[in-house]
Amino acid sequence: SSTQNLYCSIRTGPGAWSREIVDTSTNNLYSTENSLCINAAGQPVIAYYLNGQSQLKIATRLGPDNWSKEVVTTNLGTTNFIYPQLDIDSAGNFHLVYNDRVTQVKIYAVKAAGGGWTFYNMGGTTTIQKLHYLRASAVGQPRIVTGDLFFDTAWEIKSPVAGASWVEGTSRLVAW
């Protein structure tokens, strides 16, 4: 059997870096689809998919060579294209969007600081879009873009006027 590691490089000073093992697995390939955020303590938090075990995980650095790991969910399929996207709002809540390749549904999940995960199927799609982007506002409002769909009730359209509708094939400046 072979051991495979997920690494994170940490800047330790001007021009100095160290490489830490985040997670170790035997014969279970890690996906190349990872998402990195920095929490309020200045530590990296990584969302990643473990293909061989079909696990979506979150790892949080607690200190040098010390990582906590949490399984968010399992059984998403044994293929890539899960595309986890993670963000952390100012209250420390985790926001995560990913593809469930088994059910062909995009999922938004949120974990309140100190609480458990809550999962939402993202309606409005008939086929799963592979890529998506997620950002949480300062007040924890998730903003998700996938393909040509926007999942957000808080978008503010700046042009031509606030509240204007989006015409197919056009673009508008939006404010976060």
Tab-separated table of C-alpha atoms in Angstrom:
chain	number	residue	atom	x	y	z
A	1	SER	CA	0.000	0.000	0.000
A	2	SER	CA	1.119	3.564	-0.575
A	3	THR	CA	0.569	6.601	1.615
A	4	GLN	CA	-0.651	9.816	0.055
A	5	ASN	CA	-0.661	13.178	1.770
A	6	LEU	CA	-2.464	16.466	1.429
A	7	TYR	CA	-0.025	19.318	2.149
A	8	CYS	CA	-0.264	22.995	2.988
A	9	SER	CA	2.660	25.390	2.654
A	10	ILE	CA	2.939	27.887	5.496
A	11	ARG	CA	4.961	31.095	5.280
A	12	THR	CA	7.220	31.184	8.336
A	13	GLY	CA	9.093	34.407	7.568
A	14	PRO	CA	10.469	36.530	4.734
A	15	GLY	CA	11.245	34.069	1.945
A	16	ALA	CA	10.822	31.105	4.308
A	17	TRP	CA	8.183	28.406	3.953
A	18	SER	CA	7.429	25.104	5.618
A	19	ARG	CA	5.280	22.307	4.263
A	20	GLU	CA	2.884	20.615	6.657
A	21	ILE	CA	0.907	17.425	6.226
A	22	VAL	CA	-2.783	18.276	6.517
A	23	ASP	CA	-4.174	14.755	6.059
A	24	THR	CA	-2.765	11.316	5.288
A	25	SER	CA	-4.498	8.472	3.501
A	26	THR	CA	-3.525	5.010	2.326
A	27	ASN	CA	-4.534	4.177	-1.252
A	28	ASN	CA	-7.219	6.852	-1.306
A	29	LEU	CA	-6.454	9.591	-3.771
A	30	TYR	CA	-7.052	13.185	-2.838
A	31	SER	CA	-8.895	15.309	-5.318
A	32	THR	CA	-7.128	18.235	-6.903
A	33	GLU	CA	-10.235	20.286	-6.115
A	34	ASN	CA	-9.439	22.142	-2.906
A	35	SER	CA	-10.574	25.442	-1.447
A	36	LEU	CA	-8.513	27.534	0.975
A	37	CYS	CA	-9.687	30.246	3.391
A	38	ILE	CA	-8.061	32.035	6.297
A	39	ASN	CA	-10.007	32.146	9.569
A	40	ALA	CA	-10.127	35.043	12.057
A	41	ALA	CA	-7.124	33.585	13.893
A	42	GLY	CA	-5.093	33.841	10.676
A	43	GLN	CA	-4.975	30.075	10.222
A	44	PRO	CA	-5.706	28.212	6.969
A	45	VAL	CA	-8.932	26.253	6.596
A	46	ILE	CA	-9.110	23.833	3.648
A	47	ALA	CA	-12.107	22.107	2.060
A	48	TYR	CA	-11.093	19.027	0.057
A	49	TYR	CA	-12.504	15.843	-1.374
A	50	LEU	CA	-11.052	12.418	-0.634
A	51	ASN	CA	-11.907	10.439	-3.771
A	52	GLY	CA	-11.171	6.930	-2.526
A	53	GLN	CA	-13.347	7.295	0.553
A	54	SER	CA	-15.901	9.608	-1.060
A	55	GLN	CA	-15.523	12.105	1.783
A	56	LEU	CA	-15.804	15.864	1.702
A	57	LYS	CA	-13.651	17.198	4.535
A	58	ILE	CA	-12.689	20.444	6.216
A	59	ALA	CA	-9.257	20.780	7.833
A	60	THR	CA	-8.405	23.672	10.151
A	61	ARG	CA	-4.859	24.450	11.234
A	62	LEU	CA	-4.681	24.720	15.028
A	63	GLY	CA	-0.937	25.347	15.160
A	64	PRO	CA	2.345	24.084	13.704
A	65	ASP	CA	1.789	20.566	12.319
A	66	ASN	CA	-1.541	20.386	14.159
A	67	TRP	CA	-4.725	20.122	12.059
A	68	SER	CA	-8.287	19.266	13.031
A	69	LYS	CA	-10.198	17.354	10.352
A	70	GLU	CA	-13.941	16.995	9.995
A	71	VAL	CA	-15.951	14.899	7.552
A	72	VAL	CA	-18.702	17.172	6.231
A	73	THR	CA	-20.494	14.538	4.144
A	74	THR	CA	-19.870	11.302	2.263
A	75	ASN	CA	-21.004	9.354	-0.797
A	76	LEU	CA	-20.689	12.130	-3.366
A	77	GLY	CA	-19.240	9.845	-6.013
A	78	THR	CA	-15.801	8.485	-6.773
A	79	THR	CA	-14.912	11.018	-9.409
A	80	ASN	CA	-13.599	14.552	-9.532
A	81	PHE	CA	-15.836	17.542	-10.230
A	82	ILE	CA	-17.081	17.853	-6.645
A	83	TYR	CA	-15.515	21.350	-6.632
A	84	PRO	CA	-15.816	22.331	-2.979
A	85	GLN	CA	-15.817	26.096	-2.466
A	86	LEU	CA	-15.418	27.349	1.093
A	87	ASP	CA	-15.784	30.773	2.665
A	88	ILE	CA	-15.874	31.973	6.276
A	89	ASP	CA	-17.967	34.974	7.298
A	90	SER	CA	-17.071	37.540	9.978
A	91	ALA	CA	-18.979	35.536	12.639
A	92	GLY	CA	-16.818	32.466	11.943
A	93	ASN	CA	-19.578	30.521	10.163
A	94	PHE	CA	-18.449	28.167	7.397
A	95	HIS	CA	-20.194	28.371	4.014
A	96	LEU	CA	-19.615	25.561	1.528
A	97	VAL	CA	-20.967	24.742	-1.919
A	98	TYR	CA	-20.202	21.507	-3.782
A	99	ASN	CA	-21.509	19.090	-6.375
A	100	ASP	CA	-23.091	15.799	-5.353
A	101	ARG	CA	-22.077	13.641	-8.319
A	102	VAL	CA	-24.349	10.755	-7.259
A	103	THR	CA	-27.618	12.728	-7.150
A	104	GLN	CA	-26.448	15.340	-9.689
A	105	VAL	CA	-27.443	18.152	-7.322
A	106	LYS	CA	-25.472	21.184	-6.213
A	107	ILE	CA	-25.491	21.566	-2.413
A	108	TYR	CA	-25.029	24.639	-0.224
A	109	ALA	CA	-24.044	23.879	3.368
A	110	VAL	CA	-23.545	26.203	6.322
A	111	LYS	CA	-22.070	25.525	9.722
A	112	ALA	CA	-22.650	28.060	12.466
A	113	ALA	CA	-19.634	28.619	14.681
A	114	GLY	CA	-19.755	25.869	17.297
A	115	GLY	CA	-22.748	24.144	15.658
A	116	GLY	CA	-23.469	21.444	13.117
A	117	TRP	CA	-23.872	21.511	9.348
A	118	THR	CA	-27.154	22.405	7.624
A	119	PHE	CA	-27.536	21.318	3.982
A	120	TYR	CA	-29.661	22.842	1.217
A	121	ASN	CA	-30.327	21.495	-2.274
A	122	MET	CA	-29.891	24.351	-4.707
A	123	GLY	CA	-32.972	24.373	-6.887
A	124	GLY	CA	-33.328	25.931	-10.281
A	125	THR	CA	-30.843	23.760	-12.136
A	126	THR	CA	-31.771	20.932	-14.459
A	127	THR	CA	-28.201	19.812	-15.008
A	128	ILE	CA	-25.324	20.172	-12.600
A	129	GLN	CA	-22.863	22.912	-13.503
A	130	LYS	CA	-19.346	21.804	-12.673
A	131	LEU	CA	-17.844	25.087	-11.537
A	132	HIS	CA	-19.259	27.507	-9.037
A	133	TYR	CA	-17.990	30.366	-6.908
A	134	LEU	CA	-18.961	31.243	-3.353
A	135	ARG	CA	-18.451	34.266	-1.156
A	136	ALA	CA	-20.171	35.096	2.109
A	137	SER	CA	-20.897	38.722	2.920
A	138	ALA	CA	-19.901	40.266	6.234
A	139	VAL	CA	-23.350	39.399	7.590
A	140	GLY	CA	-23.195	35.797	6.361
A	141	GLN	CA	-25.255	36.165	3.183
A	142	PRO	CA	-24.039	33.483	0.729
A	143	ARG	CA	-23.454	34.552	-2.854
A	144	ILE	CA	-23.074	31.689	-5.294
A	145	VAL	CA	-22.547	31.900	-9.028
A	146	THR	CA	-22.685	28.833	-11.251
A	147	GLY	CA	-22.910	28.814	-15.013
A	148	ASP	CA	-25.484	31.473	-15.804
A	149	LEU	CA	-27.363	31.212	-12.509
A	150	PHE	CA	-27.042	33.407	-9.426
A	151	PHE	CA	-28.162	32.018	-6.092
A	152	ASP	CA	-28.619	35.088	-3.960
A	153	THR	CA	-31.461	37.345	-2.938
A	154	ALA	CA	-29.095	40.099	-1.817
A	155	TRP	CA	-27.412	41.070	-5.092
A	156	GLU	CA	-27.501	44.803	-5.582
A	157	ILE	CA	-27.487	45.748	-9.242
A	158	LYS	CA	-25.658	49.068	-9.649
A	159	SER	CA	-26.379	49.673	-13.314
A	160	PRO	CA	-28.644	50.913	-14.769
A	161	VAL	CA	-30.744	51.256	-11.575
A	162	ALA	CA	-31.042	49.329	-8.331
A	163	GLY	CA	-33.477	46.434	-8.682
A	164	ALA	CA	-33.216	46.209	-12.468
A	165	SER	CA	-33.575	42.755	-13.968
A	166	TRP	CA	-30.772	40.965	-15.743
A	167	VAL	CA	-31.273	40.614	-19.453
A	168	GLU	CA	-29.905	37.380	-20.896
A	169	GLY	CA	-26.502	37.922	-22.469
A	170	THR	CA	-25.774	41.189	-20.653
A	171	SER	CA	-23.732	41.989	-17.584
A	172	ARG	CA	-24.188	44.372	-14.670
A	173	LEU	CA	-21.916	45.736	-12.011
A	174	VAL	CA	-22.869	44.271	-8.641
A	175	ALA	CA	-21.932	45.258	-5.110
A	176	TRP	CA	-21.097	42.820	-2.334
